[in-house]
Structures are given as structure tokens and as C-alpha cells.
Amino acid sequence: MPERVLATDAALELIELLKGKHGPLMFHQSGGCCDGSSPMCYPDGDLIIGDQDVLLGHIGGTPFYMHKNQFDYWKHTQLIIDVVEGRGGMFSLEGVEGKRFLTRSRAFTSEENEKLQQQA
């Protein structure tokens, strides 16, 4: 089964660093308000997850969510969470590290889409 969200080695390293400092974490793909459309990293439980949030999967053992309305646009796409130098979202934990998480993506193949539809 194709994974809806993956992380690069650099992102996994940063997740482990942040876990060491903050304990369990969670991600939510921002929908574009204050921080653009960045993956936002929080201490687990700091953001209330509601009925309209979709769990896409886990990266580095950390749950990754997206609002259902946004998911409807991105459901044909695999998200690849990466890290780049620089300051990112002001609410996301990695900002003080001088790095920011970044979402890259690729469209699922026809075969992958069929498998995902069968799973739903």
C-alpha cells in the first residue's frame, strides 16, 4: 500500500532532535493561514485534532494530520516532508533550530491510486 506521507532522512533526524527536547510530537499540514502551507510540528496534544482532520500516516513515529477539506485537494498526492535551512512557521517547534520543515509532493501513479481507493 502506498504511503500518503513520507519523510526524508534530514526530516527524520530533525524529528528525533525535537522529540529529545519536547517529548512526543504531532504534525498538522497547515492550510495556508499564518504560516502558508507548511507542515507544522507541535508537542503531541498541543493542537486539538477534530472530526474534520485526517490522519495521513506517521513519520518518525509521529502522527501527521491534514484537514479533510485540504485532503480532498491533495488525496492524489504523496507528501514528502523535508527540511531546509531558514526560519519557517512561527508556531512550529523547529523554528528555533534554524531549520524548517517543507512539504514536497508527487502525484500517485494510476496503480497507487487504485490501491488507495480499494483501501477506502
PDB file of C-alpha atoms in Angstrom:
ATOM      1  CA  MET A   1       0.000   0.000   0.000  1.00  0.00           C
ATOM      2  CA  PRO A   2       1.453   3.380  -0.930  1.00  0.00           C
ATOM      3  CA  GLU A   3       2.108   5.696   1.994  1.00  0.00           C
ATOM      4  CA  ARG A   4       0.404   9.089   1.938  1.00  0.00           C
ATOM      5  CA  VAL A   5       3.221  10.806   3.820  1.00  0.00           C
ATOM      6  CA  LEU A   6       6.963  10.108   3.930  1.00  0.00           C
ATOM      7  CA  ALA A   7       9.947  11.930   5.398  1.00  0.00           C
ATOM      8  CA  THR A   8      13.482  12.411   4.152  1.00  0.00           C
ATOM      9  CA  ASP A   9      16.428  11.335   6.293  1.00  0.00           C
ATOM     10  CA  ALA A  10      17.046  15.000   7.180  1.00  0.00           C
ATOM     11  CA  ALA A  11      13.442  15.385   8.357  1.00  0.00           C
ATOM     12  CA  LEU A  12      13.667  12.191  10.408  1.00  0.00           C
ATOM     13  CA  GLU A  13      16.859  13.450  12.077  1.00  0.00           C
ATOM     14  CA  LEU A  14      15.194  16.743  12.987  1.00  0.00           C
ATOM     15  CA  ILE A  15      12.127  14.907  14.314  1.00  0.00           C
ATOM     16  CA  GLU A  16      14.377  12.851  16.610  1.00  0.00           C
ATOM     17  CA  LEU A  17      16.141  16.008  17.828  1.00  0.00           C
ATOM     18  CA  LEU A  18      12.800  17.661  18.572  1.00  0.00           C
ATOM     19  CA  LYS A  19      11.486  14.539  20.334  1.00  0.00           C
ATOM     20  CA  GLY A  20      14.549  14.645  22.578  1.00  0.00           C
ATOM     21  CA  LYS A  21      13.785  18.239  23.527  1.00  0.00           C
ATOM     22  CA  HIS A  22       9.974  18.214  23.615  1.00  0.00           C
ATOM     23  CA  GLY A  23       8.830  14.604  24.002  1.00  0.00           C
ATOM     24  CA  PRO A  24       6.153  13.083  21.743  1.00  0.00           C
ATOM     25  CA  LEU A  25       5.226  15.212  18.720  1.00  0.00           C
ATOM     26  CA  MET A  26       2.465  15.619  16.176  1.00  0.00           C
ATOM     27  CA  PHE A  27       2.281  17.228  12.719  1.00  0.00           C
ATOM     28  CA  HIS A  28      -0.538  19.078  11.018  1.00  0.00           C
ATOM     29  CA  GLN A  29      -0.280  20.283   7.428  1.00  0.00           C
ATOM     30  CA  SER A  30      -1.144  23.969   7.595  1.00  0.00           C
ATOM     31  CA  GLY A  31      -3.884  25.091   5.268  1.00  0.00           C
ATOM     32  CA  GLY A  32      -2.362  28.436   4.418  1.00  0.00           C
ATOM     33  CA  CYS A  33      -3.330  30.846   7.193  1.00  0.00           C
ATOM     34  CA  CYS A  34      -0.494  32.445   9.146  1.00  0.00           C
ATOM     35  CA  ASP A  35       2.248  30.072   8.051  1.00  0.00           C
ATOM     36  CA  GLY A  36       1.411  29.366   4.442  1.00  0.00           C
ATOM     37  CA  SER A  37       1.032  25.686   3.679  1.00  0.00           C
ATOM     38  CA  SER A  38       3.814  24.358   5.875  1.00  0.00           C
ATOM     39  CA  PRO A  39       3.932  21.152   7.862  1.00  0.00           C
ATOM     40  CA  MET A  40       3.575  22.330  11.446  1.00  0.00           C
ATOM     41  CA  CYS A  41       5.229  20.387  14.272  1.00  0.00           C
ATOM     42  CA  TYR A  42       3.785  20.611  17.792  1.00  0.00           C
ATOM     43  CA  PRO A  43       4.191  18.813  21.092  1.00  0.00           C
ATOM     44  CA  ASP A  44       1.683  15.967  20.992  1.00  0.00           C
ATOM     45  CA  GLY A  45      -1.709  17.252  22.118  1.00  0.00           C
ATOM     46  CA  ASP A  46      -0.946  20.977  21.700  1.00  0.00           C
ATOM     47  CA  LEU A  47      -3.231  21.152  18.676  1.00  0.00           C
ATOM     48  CA  ILE A  48      -6.722  19.770  19.099  1.00  0.00           C
ATOM     49  CA  ILE A  49      -7.466  17.227  16.372  1.00  0.00           C
ATOM     50  CA  GLY A  50     -11.110  17.234  15.330  1.00  0.00           C
ATOM     51  CA  ASP A  51     -13.520  15.114  13.339  1.00  0.00           C
ATOM     52  CA  GLN A  52     -12.539  17.005  10.175  1.00  0.00           C
ATOM     53  CA  ASP A  53      -8.839  16.087  10.444  1.00  0.00           C
ATOM     54  CA  VAL A  54      -7.473  13.106   8.515  1.00  0.00           C
ATOM     55  CA  LEU A  55      -4.557  11.024   9.790  1.00  0.00           C
ATOM     56  CA  LEU A  56      -2.343  10.578   6.723  1.00  0.00           C
ATOM     57  CA  GLY A  57       0.202   8.374   8.453  1.00  0.00           C
ATOM     58  CA  HIS A  58       3.247   8.594  10.686  1.00  0.00           C
ATOM     59  CA  ILE A  59       6.733   9.956  10.055  1.00  0.00           C
ATOM     60  CA  GLY A  60       9.414   9.077  12.552  1.00  0.00           C
ATOM     61  CA  GLY A  61       6.707   7.528  14.724  1.00  0.00           C
ATOM     62  CA  THR A  62       4.886  10.867  14.782  1.00  0.00           C
ATOM     63  CA  PRO A  63       1.278  11.248  13.561  1.00  0.00           C
ATOM     64  CA  PHE A  64       0.704  13.546  10.581  1.00  0.00           C
ATOM     65  CA  TYR A  65      -2.733  15.134  10.057  1.00  0.00           C
ATOM     66  CA  MET A  66      -4.426  17.311   7.459  1.00  0.00           C
ATOM     67  CA  HIS A  67      -7.866  18.934   7.449  1.00  0.00           C
ATOM     68  CA  LYS A  68     -10.403  16.992   5.367  1.00  0.00           C
ATOM     69  CA  ASN A  69     -11.116  19.919   3.019  1.00  0.00           C
ATOM     70  CA  GLN A  70      -7.432  20.237   2.203  1.00  0.00           C
ATOM     71  CA  PHE A  71      -7.067  16.459   1.920  1.00  0.00           C
ATOM     72  CA  ASP A  72      -9.763  16.449  -0.775  1.00  0.00           C
ATOM     73  CA  TYR A  73      -7.372  18.506  -2.952  1.00  0.00           C
ATOM     74  CA  TRP A  74      -4.242  16.516  -2.056  1.00  0.00           C
ATOM     75  CA  LYS A  75      -5.578  12.939  -1.886  1.00  0.00           C
ATOM     76  CA  HIS A  76      -3.955  12.021  -5.217  1.00  0.00           C
ATOM     77  CA  THR A  77      -0.583  13.187  -3.948  1.00  0.00           C
ATOM     78  CA  GLN A  78       2.079  11.683  -1.733  1.00  0.00           C
ATOM     79  CA  LEU A  79       3.558  14.215   0.683  1.00  0.00           C
ATOM     80  CA  ILE A  80       7.306  14.082   1.283  1.00  0.00           C
ATOM     81  CA  ILE A  81       8.370  16.034   4.346  1.00  0.00           C
ATOM     82  CA  ASP A  82      11.839  17.526   4.033  1.00  0.00           C
ATOM     83  CA  VAL A  83      13.963  20.095   5.889  1.00  0.00           C
ATOM     84  CA  VAL A  84      15.627  23.251   4.598  1.00  0.00           C
ATOM     85  CA  GLU A  85      17.713  25.918   6.296  1.00  0.00           C
ATOM     86  CA  GLY A  86      15.922  29.033   7.478  1.00  0.00           C
ATOM     87  CA  ARG A  87      13.072  30.126   9.674  1.00  0.00           C
ATOM     88  CA  GLY A  88       9.679  28.674   8.979  1.00  0.00           C
ATOM     89  CA  GLY A  89       6.314  28.757  10.663  1.00  0.00           C
ATOM     90  CA  MET A  90       6.299  30.813  13.799  1.00  0.00           C
ATOM     91  CA  PHE A  91       4.183  28.217  15.626  1.00  0.00           C
ATOM     92  CA  SER A  92       6.196  25.147  14.607  1.00  0.00           C
ATOM     93  CA  LEU A  93       8.796  23.711  17.004  1.00  0.00           C
ATOM     94  CA  GLU A  94      11.702  23.536  14.571  1.00  0.00           C
ATOM     95  CA  GLY A  95      11.927  27.317  14.074  1.00  0.00           C
ATOM     96  CA  VAL A  96      14.453  27.840  16.873  1.00  0.00           C
ATOM     97  CA  GLU A  97      16.739  25.240  15.280  1.00  0.00           C
ATOM     98  CA  GLY A  98      17.336  27.465  12.238  1.00  0.00           C
ATOM     99  CA  LYS A  99      15.561  24.946  10.008  1.00  0.00           C
ATOM    100  CA  ARG A 100      12.059  24.465   8.752  1.00  0.00           C
ATOM    101  CA  PHE A 101      10.020  21.547   7.569  1.00  0.00           C
ATOM    102  CA  LEU A 102       8.918  21.732   3.949  1.00  0.00           C
ATOM    103  CA  THR A 103       6.324  19.691   2.073  1.00  0.00           C
ATOM    104  CA  ARG A 104       7.280  18.336  -1.313  1.00  0.00           C
ATOM    105  CA  SER A 105       4.885  16.157  -3.256  1.00  0.00           C
ATOM    106  CA  ARG A 106       4.437  13.798  -6.139  1.00  0.00           C
ATOM    107  CA  ALA A 107       1.297  12.540  -7.818  1.00  0.00           C
ATOM    108  CA  PHE A 108       0.428   8.921  -7.151  1.00  0.00           C
ATOM    109  CA  THR A 109       0.554   6.623 -10.166  1.00  0.00           C
ATOM    110  CA  SER A 110      -2.689   5.181 -11.519  1.00  0.00           C
ATOM    111  CA  GLU A 111      -1.864   1.861  -9.854  1.00  0.00           C
ATOM    112  CA  GLU A 112      -1.216   3.541  -6.494  1.00  0.00           C
ATOM    113  CA  ASN A 113      -4.471   5.495  -6.741  1.00  0.00           C
ATOM    114  CA  GLU A 114      -6.378   2.255  -7.409  1.00  0.00           C
ATOM    115  CA  LYS A 115      -4.846   0.643  -4.304  1.00  0.00           C
ATOM    116  CA  LEU A 116      -5.708   3.670  -2.175  1.00  0.00           C
ATOM    117  CA  GLN A 117      -9.296   3.688  -3.440  1.00  0.00           C
ATOM    118  CA  GLN A 118      -9.641  -0.007  -2.591  1.00  0.00           C
ATOM    119  CA  GLN A 119      -8.440   0.721   0.936  1.00  0.00           C
ATOM    120  CA  ALA A 120     -11.005   3.497   1.496  1.00  0.00           C
TER     121      ALA A 120
END
